[in-house]
Structure formats: C-alpha cells, structure tokens
Amino acid sequence: MHSLIRVIAACTLVLTASSFRNERNPFPDTLALLEPPDGQVYHGACTMTYASTADPLAGYLGALNDPAIQPAVRGLFFSVPGERGPDNGFRGLKTFFHTADSVGFIPEISLFFMDTRGSTDSIIAVTDTYDWILDSIISLTKAYGGKSFLRIGGEFNGAGPGWNGGGYHPYYYVTMFRKIVDKYDAAGLRDSIAFNWCYEPDAANDFDSVDQRGPRWYPGDDYVDWFGLDVFNSEHFDQALPDSDRRGITKKGKSERFLAMARAKKKPVFMSETSAKGINISSDPQDGINDWNTWFAKFWEFIAVHPEIKGFSYINANWPIGAYPGWGDARIENSPYVTAKYQEEMRKPRYINL
C-alpha cells in the first residue's frame, strides 16, 4: 500500500490514492473532502464497460501495462430500486468495496434513481418507499470504512429517452439529494463521503436556476462537496470551439459556464463519465493518430487549462449499438498509438495514480 511521501528537499508532494483514502485530508483547512492540491488530478476508470470479461476493466488495465499508472479511482453504478430490484446491486457493491480494500483504489459510487416505469427521484424525495435500499447502501459503505465519492443522480437535468428513466424532476431532485446526504450524516459518515453533483452539457442550461419555489437543481453549498461534469463529444470541451453562436450557448459553452459556477463556489470538479464518443478507435496507425488528435489531445488540454478539474474517470467501452447508436468503440487498447500516448499522459506528475 502506497502512502503520502513528503519530499522535503523539493518542497513537493507525491500523492497516491491511499493518501486520501485512509488518512485525513492533508490540507483540511483549505480543500474539500478528498480534494488534492492544485495541479493534481485523479486518474480514474469506470467499471461500466459492457465487457464480457470477468473483470470489466481488464482491457483498460492491460493497456496501461504498468503498476505505476493504475487508476486511483474506480466507479460503480447502482440504480435505486433498479429494473430488477437491488439484490444484484447489493452483491456487486459488497464485492466492489472488498476489491477497493484489497487493491487500494478510492471507490466512487454513482446512484441512479429509476425502475421499469421511469425515474424515482420524486418518490424518494417525499416518501420512505426506498429508504431501506438507501439504508442498506449506507450500511455497506460504513462496513467498508474508507473514504469514497458518492455521485447522486448524475446528469441531473437530462430529459427524455435515455436520460435516467426519462429524466429527474426539478425541485424534487434537490429534496432527494439533501435527504440522502442527511442520511449519511446521521450514520456518522459526513466526513467520509465526498458528495458529487453532476451535469452533462447535452442537457438544459438551467443547472443554476432559482425561482419562487427555490433551486431547480442545485442542492446547496452545504450539501455538495464536488461538482461533476460528464463529457463525451469533443464539442463538450474543445477549447477551439466558441462558447456561443448565432443559436445561443453551445455545448462547450455550457461546460464552461458550469465550471465557472464551480470556481465561484470554490468546489473541485470530478468528471465521472468520460469516453471518446463517435471516434471508433481501431488498430490502423493513421487512424490512431487521428483519434488521438481529434479527441484525447483536446481532452487533456481541457483538463490542463481548468485547474478546478481534479479528477476524471474514463469509460473504456465498445458502446452497444442498440442502446448507444453512433457512440462507437472507445477502447484505448484497440490502437497501439493511442495506448502508448495514453500511458505517456498518465505518467505525467499531474495525475494521481494508485
């Protein structure tokens, strides 16, 4: 297990996942829970890869092929109550925490709220129907004992087919988010869980809207530790693109406005879901160069010019064509060129690895 190494002569800090996972924040007076100092970014990977292998991250970890650059954060999805009930989710979460304990990565749990009929955020907000599921998740988290991230209802204001059972409900979402945080607080876990409020720029531009009923989406500074931003298309983050055009604010402009809100509130940002959408990474050498320049180089630039971004998780998936038409194959191991460049990027001192 790695530990925080103080390099006194150089007056720098070499940070690894366990520096934050099992110890108190080394900068508790100035930074949020699990937040690294400026200039440091968590390297993470999401386990939702649609892979048929026993380990959904086998392809990604194999492509990295270096114990020094393994992801410091791993993400797991859990739906409440889910389309088939929570039993498989409980088993998966228990295994996930056990793996986190043995491997040493920081867990990130993403809670989604839906069943076969649609989204369930409004039900959770005003009833106790699914409280037993939340309480069971909290019990498993408490048994784990380490620090972790919790993303509550990611991509909160996306609406329509494909978005969280059709979309969450304004105002009710805020009530639900606060209720869940209060539950963790009541269980004595408020100082162990970093709560993430996550936006995706294909959604509406109303994330900060407040009216006579209160905030439509933002739970409040006391309830949010980290802002979250999911990006897939390069138009979400390409720095060469405008923030607005004749039609109004662009998707890149919405990303920038959300990040500006994070800076104003002094909140770090974790990008829980990132994937090279529409790129179709292949083994062709020239295609690999084009893929790198079209998506990955722009993605790293986006991180570099936004110091508030302090973590990302990559989804290394061959996206199913039925559920995600046009998303394509985002697996880095398909291209020797992309793999080598990705390894090179992760070896930079900016990134916190396992």
Tab-separated table of C-alpha atoms in Angstrom:
chain	number	residue	atom	x	y	z
A	1	MET	CA	0.000	0.000	0.000
A	2	HIS	CA	1.389	3.364	-1.008
A	3	SER	CA	1.473	6.287	1.401
A	4	LEU	CA	1.899	10.038	1.292
A	5	ILE	CA	5.572	10.773	0.633
A	6	ARG	CA	6.920	14.110	1.688
A	7	VAL	CA	9.852	15.184	-0.435
A	8	ILE	CA	11.244	17.877	1.814
A	9	ALA	CA	14.187	18.860	-0.353
A	10	ALA	CA	11.996	19.585	-3.342
A	11	CYS	CA	9.131	21.012	-1.250
A	12	THR	CA	6.631	18.912	-3.233
A	13	LEU	CA	4.123	16.178	-2.518
A	14	VAL	CA	3.937	12.855	-4.319
A	15	LEU	CA	0.311	11.793	-3.962
A	16	THR	CA	-1.303	8.397	-4.378
A	17	ALA	CA	-4.831	7.149	-3.842
A	18	SER	CA	-4.203	5.935	-0.315
A	19	SER	CA	-3.004	9.414	0.681
A	20	PHE	CA	-6.665	10.402	0.650
A	21	ARG	CA	-8.478	7.087	1.044
A	22	ASN	CA	-7.390	6.173	4.569
A	23	GLU	CA	-5.901	9.366	6.008
A	24	ARG	CA	-7.353	12.706	6.939
A	25	ASN	CA	-7.229	15.265	4.163
A	26	PRO	CA	-3.632	16.571	4.323
A	27	PHE	CA	-4.974	20.082	3.659
A	28	PRO	CA	-8.207	20.104	5.720
A	29	ASP	CA	-8.445	23.872	6.177
A	30	THR	CA	-8.372	24.784	2.506
A	31	LEU	CA	-9.650	21.861	0.450
A	32	ALA	CA	-12.828	19.805	0.160
A	33	LEU	CA	-13.021	16.195	1.288
A	34	LEU	CA	-10.747	14.039	-0.917
A	35	GLU	CA	-9.622	17.114	-2.849
A	36	PRO	CA	-5.949	17.065	-3.884
A	37	PRO	CA	-3.916	20.277	-4.071
A	38	ASP	CA	-3.980	22.417	-7.202
A	39	GLY	CA	-2.193	20.852	-10.134
A	40	GLN	CA	-3.138	17.292	-9.160
A	41	VAL	CA	-5.802	15.202	-10.934
A	42	TYR	CA	-7.181	11.787	-10.009
A	43	HIS	CA	-6.835	9.161	-12.737
A	44	GLY	CA	-9.983	7.042	-12.624
A	45	ALA	CA	-11.806	4.352	-14.569
A	46	CYS	CA	-15.475	3.381	-14.664
A	47	THR	CA	-16.395	-0.296	-14.367
A	48	MET	CA	-19.374	0.101	-16.718
A	49	THR	CA	-17.562	-1.094	-19.857
A	50	TYR	CA	-20.015	-3.661	-21.299
A	51	ALA	CA	-17.104	-6.117	-21.425
A	52	SER	CA	-17.766	-9.854	-21.267
A	53	THR	CA	-14.613	-10.471	-19.216
A	54	ALA	CA	-14.791	-11.317	-15.514
A	55	ASP	CA	-13.022	-8.039	-14.775
A	56	PRO	CA	-14.728	-5.233	-16.718
A	57	LEU	CA	-11.506	-3.217	-16.554
A	58	ALA	CA	-9.248	-5.990	-17.885
A	59	GLY	CA	-8.748	-4.317	-21.257
A	60	TYR	CA	-8.021	-0.899	-19.776
A	61	LEU	CA	-5.667	-2.135	-17.056
A	62	GLY	CA	-3.909	-4.357	-19.566
A	63	ALA	CA	-3.407	-1.432	-21.921
A	64	LEU	CA	-1.851	0.655	-19.151
A	65	ASN	CA	0.502	-2.295	-18.515
A	66	ASP	CA	2.323	-0.529	-15.690
A	67	PRO	CA	1.605	-0.835	-11.948
A	68	ALA	CA	2.722	2.773	-11.505
A	69	ILE	CA	-0.148	4.207	-13.569
A	70	GLN	CA	-3.144	2.154	-12.445
A	71	PRO	CA	-6.303	4.226	-11.776
A	72	ALA	CA	-6.605	5.705	-8.299
A	73	VAL	CA	-10.411	5.846	-8.511
A	74	ARG	CA	-12.848	3.237	-9.800
A	75	GLY	CA	-16.525	3.909	-10.382
A	76	LEU	CA	-19.562	1.671	-9.888
A	77	PHE	CA	-23.201	2.317	-10.855
A	78	PHE	CA	-26.162	1.436	-8.608
A	79	SER	CA	-29.818	2.020	-9.536
A	80	VAL	CA	-32.489	2.580	-6.879
A	81	PRO	CA	-34.515	0.406	-6.987
A	82	GLY	CA	-33.403	-0.698	-10.454
A	83	GLU	CA	-35.369	-2.570	-13.084
A	84	ARG	CA	-34.872	-5.954	-11.391
A	85	GLY	CA	-34.590	-4.898	-7.770
A	86	PRO	CA	-31.477	-4.161	-5.730
A	87	ASP	CA	-30.240	-7.656	-4.774
A	88	ASN	CA	-27.628	-7.912	-7.527
A	89	GLY	CA	-26.622	-4.349	-6.794
A	90	PHE	CA	-26.023	-5.123	-3.129
A	91	ARG	CA	-23.844	-8.109	-4.040
A	92	GLY	CA	-21.915	-6.051	-6.569
A	93	LEU	CA	-21.405	-3.199	-4.120
A	94	LYS	CA	-20.146	-5.532	-1.401
A	95	THR	CA	-17.666	-7.088	-3.844
A	96	PHE	CA	-16.645	-3.646	-5.096
A	97	PHE	CA	-15.845	-2.416	-1.592
A	98	HIS	CA	-13.917	-5.626	-0.866
A	99	THR	CA	-11.861	-5.092	-4.030
A	100	ALA	CA	-11.255	-1.454	-3.109
A	101	ASP	CA	-9.985	-2.559	0.277
A	102	SER	CA	-7.614	-5.149	-1.190
A	103	VAL	CA	-6.392	-3.183	-4.231
A	104	GLY	CA	-6.357	0.254	-2.628
A	105	PHE	CA	-8.317	2.438	-5.052
A	106	ILE	CA	-10.835	5.079	-3.931
A	107	PRO	CA	-14.413	3.949	-4.673
A	108	GLU	CA	-16.860	6.204	-6.456
A	109	ILE	CA	-20.483	5.083	-6.240
A	110	SER	CA	-22.925	6.591	-8.722
A	111	LEU	CA	-26.527	6.342	-7.551
A	112	PHE	CA	-29.192	6.481	-10.241
A	113	PHE	CA	-32.897	6.562	-9.483
A	114	MET	CA	-35.217	4.601	-11.755
A	115	ASP	CA	-37.300	1.468	-12.178
A	116	THR	CA	-39.204	-0.072	-15.083
A	117	ARG	CA	-41.700	2.794	-15.059
A	118	GLY	CA	-39.311	5.732	-15.034
A	119	SER	CA	-37.344	7.891	-12.637
A	120	THR	CA	-37.832	7.523	-8.886
A	121	ASP	CA	-36.245	10.690	-7.508
A	122	SER	CA	-39.601	12.278	-6.654
A	123	ILE	CA	-40.714	9.114	-4.831
A	124	ILE	CA	-37.533	9.092	-2.761
A	125	ALA	CA	-37.881	12.806	-2.050
A	126	VAL	CA	-41.298	12.619	-0.396
A	127	THR	CA	-41.766	9.006	0.757
A	128	ASP	CA	-39.825	6.300	2.566
A	129	THR	CA	-40.604	3.660	-0.083
A	130	TYR	CA	-36.978	3.049	-0.992
A	131	ASP	CA	-35.324	4.188	2.217
A	132	TRP	CA	-34.445	0.591	3.064
A	133	ILE	CA	-32.311	0.413	-0.083
A	134	LEU	CA	-30.516	3.643	0.785
A	135	ASP	CA	-30.011	2.437	4.359
A	136	SER	CA	-28.518	-0.833	3.091
A	137	ILE	CA	-26.105	1.048	0.825
A	138	ILE	CA	-25.089	3.208	3.772
A	139	SER	CA	-24.524	0.121	5.935
A	140	LEU	CA	-22.260	-1.435	3.289
A	141	THR	CA	-20.397	1.858	2.973
A	142	LYS	CA	-19.916	2.059	6.722
A	143	ALA	CA	-18.628	-1.525	6.834
A	144	TYR	CA	-16.083	-0.638	4.153
A	145	GLY	CA	-14.692	2.066	6.410
A	146	GLY	CA	-12.663	4.125	3.935
A	147	LYS	CA	-13.352	7.429	2.249
A	148	SER	CA	-15.243	7.406	-1.026
A	149	PHE	CA	-17.058	9.534	-3.570
A	150	LEU	CA	-20.841	9.430	-3.964
A	151	ARG	CA	-22.420	10.842	-7.113
A	152	ILE	CA	-26.129	11.364	-6.509
A	153	GLY	CA	-28.314	11.322	-9.617
A	154	GLY	CA	-25.647	12.132	-12.165
A	155	GLU	CA	-26.607	14.168	-15.242
A	156	PHE	CA	-29.409	15.529	-13.099
A	157	ASN	CA	-31.333	17.664	-15.605
A	158	GLY	CA	-31.132	15.489	-18.699
A	159	ALA	CA	-34.642	14.863	-20.014
A	160	GLY	CA	-36.165	12.451	-22.499
A	161	PRO	CA	-35.384	8.917	-23.735
A	162	GLY	CA	-32.090	7.583	-22.446
A	163	TRP	CA	-31.867	10.002	-19.543
A	164	ASN	CA	-32.338	8.431	-16.111
A	165	GLY	CA	-35.721	6.868	-16.702
A	166	GLY	CA	-36.848	9.820	-18.777
A	167	GLY	CA	-35.356	12.470	-16.515
A	168	TYR	CA	-35.377	13.610	-12.919
A	169	HIS	CA	-37.779	16.195	-11.530
A	170	PRO	CA	-36.766	19.766	-10.689
A	171	TYR	CA	-37.112	20.714	-7.011
A	172	TYR	CA	-37.813	17.086	-6.044
A	173	TYR	CA	-34.281	16.204	-7.132
A	174	VAL	CA	-32.920	18.822	-4.719
A	175	THR	CA	-35.032	17.426	-1.870
A	176	MET	CA	-33.867	13.896	-2.644
A	177	PHE	CA	-30.191	14.893	-2.807
A	178	ARG	CA	-30.387	16.635	0.558
A	179	LYS	CA	-32.267	13.710	2.097
A	180	ILE	CA	-29.548	11.266	1.037
A	181	VAL	CA	-26.730	13.456	2.337
A	182	ASP	CA	-28.590	13.862	5.631
A	183	LYS	CA	-28.915	10.078	5.881
A	184	TYR	CA	-25.155	9.648	5.524
A	185	ASP	CA	-24.652	12.414	8.067
A	186	ALA	CA	-26.978	10.685	10.545
A	187	ALA	CA	-24.951	7.489	10.086
A	188	GLY	CA	-21.765	9.338	11.053
A	189	LEU	CA	-20.340	9.338	7.515
A	190	ARG	CA	-20.443	13.029	6.565
A	191	ASP	CA	-16.658	13.312	6.956
A	192	SER	CA	-16.012	10.138	4.949
A	193	ILE	CA	-18.100	10.684	1.812
A	194	ALA	CA	-17.464	13.344	-0.835
A	195	PHE	CA	-20.823	14.155	-2.439
A	196	ASN	CA	-20.795	14.896	-6.175
A	197	TRP	CA	-23.385	16.964	-8.093
A	198	CYS	CA	-23.009	16.072	-11.758
A	199	TYR	CA	-24.037	17.826	-15.010
A	200	GLU	CA	-23.817	16.807	-18.688
A	201	PRO	CA	-23.741	19.600	-21.300
A	202	ASP	CA	-26.187	17.967	-23.719
A	203	ALA	CA	-28.803	18.825	-21.087
A	204	ALA	CA	-30.518	22.158	-20.492
A	205	ASN	CA	-28.691	25.290	-19.400
A	206	ASP	CA	-30.784	25.684	-16.233
A	207	PHE	CA	-28.487	23.999	-13.697
A	208	ASP	CA	-28.227	27.166	-11.574
A	209	SER	CA	-31.843	28.314	-11.970
A	210	VAL	CA	-33.681	29.535	-8.874
A	211	ASP	CA	-37.267	30.789	-8.730
A	212	GLN	CA	-40.036	31.278	-6.177
A	213	ARG	CA	-40.023	27.536	-5.441
A	214	GLY	CA	-36.301	27.533	-4.770
A	215	PRO	CA	-33.401	25.998	-6.705
A	216	ARG	CA	-34.470	23.751	-9.563
A	217	TRP	CA	-31.360	21.571	-9.350
A	218	TYR	CA	-28.619	22.803	-7.015
A	219	PRO	CA	-28.837	21.232	-3.526
A	220	GLY	CA	-26.706	23.950	-1.915
A	221	ASP	CA	-23.116	24.545	-0.899
A	222	ASP	CA	-23.505	22.668	2.384
A	223	TYR	CA	-24.654	19.531	0.565
A	224	VAL	CA	-22.256	19.483	-2.382
A	225	ASP	CA	-18.548	18.738	-1.932
A	226	TRP	CA	-17.588	18.274	-5.577
A	227	PHE	CA	-19.121	19.399	-8.841
A	228	GLY	CA	-19.262	16.733	-11.538
A	229	LEU	CA	-19.130	17.061	-15.311
A	230	ASP	CA	-19.647	14.212	-17.788
A	231	VAL	CA	-18.188	14.775	-21.269
A	232	PHE	CA	-18.274	12.517	-24.316
A	233	ASN	CA	-18.231	14.501	-27.566
A	234	SER	CA	-15.237	16.734	-28.199
A	235	GLU	CA	-17.767	19.538	-28.722
A	236	HIS	CA	-18.286	19.382	-24.951
A	237	PHE	CA	-14.726	20.558	-24.258
A	238	ASP	CA	-12.743	21.503	-27.400
A	239	GLN	CA	-11.059	24.775	-26.463
A	240	ALA	CA	-11.019	25.908	-30.095
A	241	LEU	CA	-14.826	25.994	-30.190
A	242	PRO	CA	-16.894	29.069	-29.250
A	243	ASP	CA	-18.961	29.315	-26.089
A	244	SER	CA	-21.868	30.720	-28.082
A	245	ASP	CA	-23.005	31.092	-31.673
A	246	ARG	CA	-25.991	32.540	-33.514
A	247	ARG	CA	-28.223	29.914	-31.882
A	248	GLY	CA	-27.103	30.775	-28.352
A	249	ILE	CA	-24.881	28.977	-25.884
A	250	THR	CA	-23.036	25.934	-27.246
A	251	LYS	CA	-22.428	22.625	-25.504
A	252	LYS	CA	-18.859	23.696	-24.866
A	253	GLY	CA	-20.216	26.983	-23.529
A	254	LYS	CA	-22.448	25.112	-21.079
A	255	SER	CA	-19.440	23.138	-19.842
A	256	GLU	CA	-17.543	26.387	-19.344
A	257	ARG	CA	-20.445	28.057	-17.534
A	258	PHE	CA	-20.824	25.065	-15.213
A	259	LEU	CA	-17.095	25.141	-14.447
A	260	ALA	CA	-17.342	28.872	-13.767
A	261	MET	CA	-20.041	28.113	-11.190
A	262	ALA	CA	-17.722	25.555	-9.585
A	263	ARG	CA	-14.912	28.108	-9.402
A	264	ALA	CA	-17.223	30.736	-7.927
A	265	LYS	CA	-18.254	28.317	-5.199
A	266	LYS	CA	-14.686	27.035	-4.733
A	267	LYS	CA	-15.727	23.456	-5.497
A	268	PRO	CA	-13.395	20.936	-7.159
A	269	VAL	CA	-14.671	19.080	-10.220
A	270	PHE	CA	-14.620	15.323	-10.905
A	271	MET	CA	-15.529	14.101	-14.397
A	272	SER	CA	-17.102	10.758	-13.513
A	273	GLU	CA	-18.010	9.692	-17.048
A	274	THR	CA	-15.736	10.445	-19.990
A	275	SER	CA	-15.409	8.418	-23.175
A	276	ALA	CA	-14.268	9.034	-26.754
A	277	LYS	CA	-17.730	9.069	-28.301
A	278	GLY	CA	-18.003	8.580	-32.049
A	279	ILE	CA	-14.275	8.005	-32.527
A	280	ASN	CA	-14.205	4.236	-33.194
A	281	ILE	CA	-10.631	3.549	-32.148
A	282	SER	CA	-9.008	0.970	-34.421
A	283	SER	CA	-5.620	-0.672	-34.976
A	284	ASP	CA	-4.902	1.371	-38.101
A	285	PRO	CA	-1.781	3.515	-37.401
A	286	GLN	CA	-3.021	6.663	-39.127
A	287	ASP	CA	-6.452	6.250	-37.574
A	288	GLY	CA	-4.792	6.096	-34.156
A	289	ILE	CA	-3.022	9.405	-34.762
A	290	ASN	CA	-6.258	10.992	-35.935
A	291	ASP	CA	-8.197	9.612	-32.960
A	292	TRP	CA	-5.630	10.965	-30.539
A	293	ASN	CA	-5.626	14.432	-32.080
A	294	THR	CA	-9.400	14.563	-32.563
A	295	TRP	CA	-10.413	13.612	-29.022
A	296	PHE	CA	-7.714	12.728	-26.499
A	297	ALA	CA	-5.308	15.635	-27.040
A	298	LYS	CA	-8.215	18.064	-26.714
A	299	PHE	CA	-9.449	16.285	-23.583
A	300	TRP	CA	-6.082	16.590	-21.816
A	301	GLU	CA	-5.900	20.247	-22.842
A	302	PHE	CA	-9.338	20.800	-21.316
A	303	ILE	CA	-8.075	19.408	-18.011
A	304	ALA	CA	-4.828	21.367	-18.176
A	305	VAL	CA	-6.474	24.771	-18.654
A	306	HIS	CA	-9.075	24.210	-15.910
A	307	PRO	CA	-7.310	23.764	-12.558
A	308	GLU	CA	-10.671	23.238	-10.858
A	309	ILE	CA	-10.870	19.843	-12.637
A	310	LYS	CA	-9.213	17.468	-10.191
A	311	GLY	CA	-10.367	14.059	-11.351
A	312	PHE	CA	-11.638	12.072	-14.307
A	313	SER	CA	-12.824	8.515	-14.931
A	314	TYR	CA	-12.616	7.026	-18.403
A	315	ILE	CA	-15.217	4.571	-19.734
A	316	ASN	CA	-13.194	2.150	-21.837
A	317	ALA	CA	-16.154	0.678	-23.711
A	318	ASN	CA	-17.266	-0.651	-27.054
A	319	TRP	CA	-20.633	1.048	-26.737
A	320	PRO	CA	-23.580	-1.234	-27.635
A	321	ILE	CA	-25.015	-0.074	-30.941
A	322	GLY	CA	-28.596	-0.777	-29.871
A	323	ALA	CA	-28.549	1.367	-26.745
A	324	TYR	CA	-25.921	3.862	-27.918
A	325	PRO	CA	-26.107	4.230	-31.706
A	326	GLY	CA	-23.162	6.148	-33.113
A	327	TRP	CA	-21.102	6.059	-29.931
A	328	GLY	CA	-18.662	3.525	-31.339
A	329	ASP	CA	-15.652	1.788	-29.827
A	330	ALA	CA	-13.750	3.884	-27.265
A	331	ARG	CA	-11.335	1.188	-26.053
A	332	ILE	CA	-7.788	2.501	-25.940
A	333	GLU	CA	-6.252	-0.975	-26.324
A	334	ASN	CA	-7.500	-1.127	-29.931
A	335	SER	CA	-4.726	1.220	-31.069
A	336	PRO	CA	-1.026	0.790	-30.236
A	337	TYR	CA	-0.558	4.517	-30.883
A	338	VAL	CA	-3.395	5.619	-28.591
A	339	THR	CA	-2.240	3.150	-25.929
A	340	ALA	CA	1.339	4.459	-25.967
A	341	LYS	CA	0.236	8.101	-25.867
A	342	TYR	CA	-2.245	7.370	-23.068
A	343	GLN	CA	0.481	5.694	-20.999
A	344	GLU	CA	2.712	8.702	-21.615
A	345	GLU	CA	-0.025	11.066	-20.421
A	346	MET	CA	-0.722	9.095	-17.240
A	347	ARG	CA	2.975	9.169	-16.313
A	348	LYS	CA	2.919	12.955	-16.076
A	349	PRO	CA	3.237	14.243	-12.496
A	350	ARG	CA	-0.189	15.892	-12.772
A	351	TYR	CA	-2.017	12.587	-12.306
A	352	ILE	CA	-2.712	10.749	-9.058
A	353	ASN	CA	-2.416	7.020	-9.700
A	354	LEU	CA	-2.833	4.037	-7.420
